Coordinates of C-alpha atoms in Angstrom, one line a residue:
M3 CA 31.4 135.8 70.2
Q4 CA 28.7 134.0 68.4
P5 CA 29.6 135.4 65.0
D6 CA 33.1 133.9 65.4
A7 CA 31.5 130.5 66.1
I8 CA 29.2 130.8 63.1
L9 CA 32.1 131.9 60.9
T10 CA 34.2 129.0 62.1
D11 CA 31.2 126.7 61.3
S12 CA 30.8 128.0 57.7
T13 CA 34.4 127.8 56.8
S14 CA 35.2 124.5 58.5
A15 CA 32.4 122.8 56.6
Q16 CA 34.3 123.5 53.4
D17 CA 37.9 122.6 54.3
G18 CA 37.2 119.9 56.9
N19 CA 39.9 121.2 59.3
I20 CA 37.8 121.0 62.5
S21 CA 36.0 118.1 64.0
A22 CA 32.3 118.1 65.0
L23 CA 33.4 117.8 68.7
A24 CA 35.7 120.8 68.4
L25 CA 33.0 122.8 66.6
R26 CA 30.5 122.0 69.4
S27 CA 33.1 123.1 71.9
C28 CA 33.6 126.4 70.0
Y29 CA 29.9 127.1 70.0
C30 CA 29.5 126.1 73.6
T31 CA 32.4 128.3 74.8
A32 CA 31.1 131.3 72.9
F33 CA 27.5 130.9 74.1
C34 CA 28.4 130.3 77.7
R35 CA 30.6 133.4 77.8
F36 CA 27.9 135.4 76.2
V37 CA 25.3 134.4 78.8
T38 CA 27.7 134.7 81.8
G39 CA 29.1 138.0 80.6
I40 CA 25.6 139.6 80.1
L41 CA 24.2 138.4 83.4
D42 CA 27.2 138.8 85.7
S43 CA 27.9 142.3 84.4
M44 CA 24.5 143.3 85.6
Q45 CA 24.8 142.0 89.2
E46 CA 24.5 145.1 91.2
N47 CA 22.5 143.9 94.2
F48 CA 23.5 143.7 97.9
Y49 CA 22.8 140.0 97.6
K50 CA 23.7 138.2 94.3
V51 CA 20.5 137.5 92.3
S52 CA 20.1 134.1 90.6
M53 CA 20.8 133.9 86.8
Y54 CA 17.2 133.1 86.2
D55 CA 15.9 136.2 88.0
K56 CA 18.5 138.4 86.3
A57 CA 17.6 137.0 82.9
R58 CA 14.0 137.7 83.6
E59 CA 14.9 141.3 84.4
L60 CA 16.8 141.7 81.2
D61 CA 14.2 139.9 79.0
L62 CA 16.8 137.3 78.2
P63 CA 15.2 133.9 77.4
A64 CA 15.3 131.4 80.3
S65 CA 16.3 128.8 77.8
F66 CA 19.7 130.6 77.5
V67 CA 20.4 130.0 81.2
E68 CA 19.2 126.4 81.0
L69 CA 21.4 125.7 78.0
R70 CA 24.4 127.3 79.7
H71 CA 23.8 125.2 82.8
E72 CA 23.5 122.0 80.7
A73 CA 26.7 122.8 78.8
I74 CA 28.8 123.5 81.9
H75 CA 27.4 120.9 84.4
G76 CA 26.0 118.3 82.1
E77 CA 26.6 116.8 78.6
L78 CA 27.8 118.9 75.7
P79 CA 24.6 119.9 73.7
S80 CA 24.2 118.8 70.2
L81 CA 25.5 120.9 67.3
V82 CA 22.0 121.5 66.1
V83 CA 20.9 122.9 69.5
L84 CA 24.0 125.0 69.8
R85 CA 23.6 126.5 66.3
Q86 CA 19.9 127.4 67.0
A87 CA 20.9 128.9 70.4
A88 CA 23.7 131.0 68.7
Q89 CA 21.2 132.4 66.2
K90 CA 18.7 133.2 68.9
A91 CA 21.4 135.0 70.8
L92 CA 22.3 137.1 67.7
D93 CA 18.7 137.9 67.3
W94 CA 18.4 139.0 70.9
L95 CA 21.5 141.2 70.6
W96 CA 20.1 142.8 67.5
K97 CA 16.7 143.5 69.1
S98 CA 18.1 144.6 72.5
Y99 CA 21.1 146.6 71.4
W100 CA 22.1 147.1 67.8
K101 CA 18.6 148.0 66.6
C102 CA 18.5 150.8 69.1
L103 CA 21.5 152.6 67.7
D104 CA 21.0 155.6 65.5
D105 CA 23.0 156.2 62.2
G106 CA 25.9 157.6 64.2
G107 CA 26.1 154.6 66.5
N108 CA 24.8 156.6 69.5
M109 CA 21.8 156.3 71.8
A110 CA 19.6 159.4 71.4
G111 CA 17.9 159.2 74.8
S112 CA 16.9 157.0 77.7
D113 CA 13.7 155.9 75.9
Q114 CA 15.8 154.6 73.0
L115 CA 18.3 152.6 75.0
P116 CA 18.0 148.8 74.8
P117 CA 16.2 147.3 77.8
C118 CA 19.2 146.0 79.7
E119 CA 21.2 149.3 79.2
R120 CA 18.1 151.4 80.0
R121 CA 17.7 149.6 83.4
S122 CA 21.4 149.9 84.1
T123 CA 21.4 153.6 83.4
F124 CA 18.2 154.1 85.5
R125 CA 19.8 152.2 88.4
H126 CA 23.0 154.2 88.2
D127 CA 21.2 157.5 88.2
L128 CA 18.9 156.4 91.0
E129 CA 21.7 155.1 93.1
D130 CA 23.5 158.5 92.9
L131 CA 20.3 160.2 94.0
V132 CA 19.5 157.9 96.9
R133 CA 23.2 157.8 98.0
S134 CA 23.3 161.6 98.1
F135 CA 20.1 161.6 100.2
S136 CA 21.7 159.2 102.7
E137 CA 25.0 161.0 102.9
T138 CA 23.6 164.4 103.6
A139 CA 21.1 163.1 106.1
L140 CA 23.7 162.6 108.8
V141 CA 26.4 165.2 108.6
P142 CA 28.6 165.0 111.8
G143 CA 28.1 168.0 114.0
Q144 CA 25.4 169.5 111.8
K145 CA 21.8 169.6 113.0
K146 CA 18.9 170.5 110.6
S147 CA 15.5 171.9 111.5
I148 CA 12.4 169.9 110.8
P149 CA 11.4 172.2 107.9
E150 CA 14.8 171.8 106.3
I151 CA 14.6 168.0 106.6
D152 CA 11.0 167.9 105.2
A153 CA 12.1 170.0 102.3
R154 CA 15.0 167.6 101.6
V155 CA 12.7 164.6 101.8
Q156 CA 10.2 166.3 99.5
A157 CA 12.9 167.3 96.9
T158 CA 14.3 163.7 96.9
C159 CA 10.8 162.2 96.5
D160 CA 10.1 164.6 93.5
A161 CA 13.5 163.7 91.9
I162 CA 12.9 159.9 92.3
L163 CA 9.5 160.0 90.8
E164 CA 10.6 162.3 88.0
L165 CA 13.5 159.9 87.2
F166 CA 11.0 157.0 87.4
Q167 CA 8.7 158.6 84.8
D168 CA 11.7 159.5 82.5
Y169 CA 12.4 155.8 82.3
N170 CA 8.8 154.9 81.5
G171 CA 8.0 153.6 84.9
G172 CA 7.2 150.0 83.9
K173 CA 7.2 146.9 86.0
Q174 CA 10.9 146.2 85.8
T175 CA 11.7 149.9 86.5
S176 CA 9.5 149.6 89.6
L177 CA 11.3 146.6 90.8
E178 CA 14.7 148.3 90.2
L179 CA 13.6 151.4 92.1
I180 CA 12.5 149.4 95.2
D181 CA 15.7 147.3 95.0
V182 CA 17.9 150.4 95.0
L183 CA 16.0 152.0 97.9
M184 CA 16.2 148.8 99.9
E185 CA 19.9 148.2 99.1
Q186 CA 20.8 151.7 100.4
W187 CA 18.5 151.4 103.4
M188 CA 20.3 148.0 104.3
L189 CA 23.7 149.6 104.0
N190 CA 22.6 152.3 106.4
A191 CA 21.1 149.7 108.8
S192 CA 24.3 147.6 108.6
N193 CA 26.9 150.4 109.1
M194 CA 25.3 152.8 111.6
E195 CA 25.3 152.9 115.3
F196 CA 21.8 152.2 116.7
L197 CA 20.9 155.8 117.7
D198 CA 22.2 157.2 114.4
Y199 CA 20.1 154.6 112.6
V200 CA 17.0 155.5 114.5
H201 CA 17.6 159.2 113.8
M202 CA 18.1 158.4 110.1
M203 CA 14.9 156.3 109.9
D204 CA 12.7 158.5 111.9
L205 CA 13.6 161.9 110.3
Y206 CA 14.6 160.9 106.8
W207 CA 14.0 157.3 105.5
E208 CA 10.5 156.7 106.8
P209 CA 9.1 160.0 105.7
L210 CA 10.6 159.5 102.3
L211 CA 9.1 156.0 101.9
R212 CA 5.8 157.2 103.2
L213 CA 5.7 160.2 100.8
L214 CA 6.6 157.9 97.9
A215 CA 3.8 155.5 98.9
L216 CA 1.3 158.3 98.9
R217 CA 2.2 159.4 95.4
W218 CA 2.9 156.0 94.0
P219 CA 0.1 153.5 95.0
D220 CA 2.0 150.4 93.8
M221 CA 5.1 151.1 95.9
L222 CA 4.1 149.6 99.2
R223 CA 3.0 146.2 97.7
I224 CA 6.3 145.9 95.8
L225 CA 8.4 147.0 98.8
S226 CA 6.6 144.5 101.0
D227 CA 7.2 141.6 98.6
D228 CA 10.8 142.7 98.3
V229 CA 11.4 142.7 102.0
L230 CA 9.8 139.3 102.5
K231 CA 12.1 137.8 99.8
R232 CA 15.2 139.1 101.6
L233 CA 14.4 137.2 104.8
P234 CA 16.2 133.9 105.1
A235 CA 14.5 130.6 106.0
A236 CA 16.5 130.3 109.3
P237 CA 18.6 132.5 111.6
T238 CA 22.2 133.0 110.7
A239 CA 25.1 132.7 113.0
E240 CA 26.4 136.2 112.0
R241 CA 25.0 138.7 114.5
S242 CA 25.1 141.6 112.1
E243 CA 23.0 139.7 109.6
S244 CA 20.5 138.7 112.2
T245 CA 20.2 142.4 113.3
L246 CA 19.7 143.4 109.7
H247 CA 16.9 140.9 109.2
T248 CA 15.3 142.0 112.4
S249 CA 15.4 145.6 111.1
L250 CA 13.7 144.5 107.9
V251 CA 10.8 143.0 109.9
A252 CA 10.6 146.1 112.1
L253 CA 10.2 148.2 108.9
L254 CA 7.2 146.2 107.8
E255 CA 5.8 146.2 111.3
R256 CA 5.8 150.0 111.2
I257 CA 4.2 150.1 107.8
Y258 CA 1.4 147.7 108.6
T259 CA 0.7 148.8 112.2
A260 CA 1.7 152.4 112.8
S261 CA -1.0 155.0 112.5
E262 CA 1.2 157.3 110.4
W263 CA 1.1 154.6 107.7
H264 CA -2.6 154.0 107.7
K265 CA -3.4 156.5 104.9
A266 CA -0.7 155.1 102.6
C267 CA -1.8 151.5 103.3
D268 CA -5.5 152.4 102.5
Q269 CA -4.5 154.2 99.4
S270 CA -2.5 151.2 98.2
N271 CA -5.2 148.7 99.2
L272 CA -2.6 147.0 101.4
D273 CA -4.2 144.6 103.8
G274 CA -2.3 143.2 106.7
L275 CA -4.4 140.0 106.6
D276 CA -2.9 139.2 103.2
V277 CA 0.6 139.6 104.6
I278 CA -0.2 137.3 107.5
S279 CA -1.4 134.7 105.0
T280 CA 1.8 135.1 103.0
C281 CA 4.0 134.8 106.1
L282 CA 2.2 131.6 107.2
H283 CA 2.8 130.1 103.7
S284 CA 6.6 130.7 104.2
P285 CA 7.1 130.3 107.9
N286 CA 10.4 131.3 109.4
P287 CA 11.3 133.2 112.6
W288 CA 11.0 136.6 111.0
T289 CA 7.8 136.1 109.0
I290 CA 6.1 134.5 112.0
R291 CA 7.2 137.4 114.2
L292 CA 5.8 139.8 111.6
A293 CA 2.5 137.8 111.4
A294 CA 2.2 137.9 115.2
S295 CA 2.8 141.6 115.3
I296 CA 0.3 142.5 112.6
S297 CA -2.3 140.2 114.2
G298 CA -2.0 142.1 117.4
C299 CA -2.8 145.4 115.8
P300 CA -6.3 146.7 116.6
R301 CA -6.5 147.8 112.9
Y302 CA -6.8 144.1 112.0
S303 CA -9.3 143.0 114.6
R304 CA -10.2 139.8 112.6
A305 CA -6.6 138.6 112.5
Q306 CA -6.6 136.7 115.8
K307 CA -9.8 134.9 115.0
L308 CA -8.6 134.0 111.5
F309 CA -4.9 133.3 112.1
G310 CA -4.2 133.2 115.8
T311 CA -4.0 129.4 116.2
R312 CA -1.9 129.0 113.0
I313 CA 0.5 131.7 114.1
A314 CA 0.9 130.0 117.5
Q315 CA 1.4 126.6 116.0
A316 CA 4.0 128.0 113.5
A317 CA 5.9 129.7 116.4
N318 CA 5.9 126.5 118.4
S319 CA 7.2 124.4 115.5
L320 CA 10.1 126.8 115.0
G321 CA 11.1 126.3 118.6
G322 CA 14.6 127.7 119.3
S323 CA 14.7 129.6 116.1
E324 CA 12.0 131.9 117.1
S325 CA 13.5 132.5 120.5
I326 CA 16.7 133.7 118.9
V327 CA 14.9 136.4 117.1
E328 CA 12.9 137.4 120.2
K329 CA 15.9 137.4 122.4
R330 CA 17.9 139.6 120.2
A331 CA 15.0 142.0 119.8
N332 CA 14.6 142.2 123.6
N333 CA 18.3 142.8 124.0
G334 CA 18.0 146.0 122.0
D335 CA 19.3 144.8 118.7
E336 CA 16.0 145.4 117.1
R337 CA 16.2 148.6 115.0
A338 CA 12.6 149.6 115.3
V339 CA 11.6 153.2 114.6
S340 CA 10.1 155.5 117.1
S341 CA 8.3 158.8 116.5
S342 CA 10.1 160.6 119.3
A343 CA 12.9 162.2 117.3
R344 CA 10.5 164.5 115.4
G345 CA 8.9 165.8 118.6

């Protein structure tokens, strides 16, 4: 779209058939469609990601998002600014897409794909892999032995890490991997009956996450940050959403307090005291519940002395909000994971 605007600009300067305002509008429309088209087409999350966050993932300059916002919600930018932005957009397209094509106009392999397409391809392949794992985990009327389940978990872990390495395993690929895992996990948590969910978590999901954590040291820290970002600042009226958020907290509670996770946490240098501090800096019913749970674990014996008073004060300040979470947890809505199913 930008080439059309530039072509219009170069020809109109000679024949004088277009006004400066019309030319600014032409640039503005082309640029806004470019930014919106790139970012909206890459929205593949359970929750919609902000344009700034998605631009950061795609290595698209934040100034593009800012200029789009100004053009749509504020005053029309000057012609000079729009021309410069159009040229930068062309440069970005060249570097991120056209330059990566071979002589035949094809992409030779995943390592030669432009950043945005490489991440999209990686996500698509990973989603297929994780979805297959989830779908075969609970086949109606079919029971699998523990060795069969463990073999399936091991094979899925191997495939995920192999795919991760094939796509260079950088920071953005790591974030994409965790996002796909959590999106599929949340779909399971939202759509399953409670007992089916416990079965799925206890036999399949938790062993998979734990095995990934043992073989990929950065995984737990990224996953923990991801879960905390998904928790809203206040309880929602929708019961299913509240149950889902409680499930997210229960997952982190297991990771930080259950003995089965101690080895993975130690290997990842994951300290529950750091998480408590993070929770207290962003207090809401779920983060304070998580902080209280971790502080009560004997593994973090110093937590009560360091944070006990602050946790109690934060819980009191939340008032009724906190009681909503606790009430739903006590009523059986909490989808915590037990170890009984493997016994």
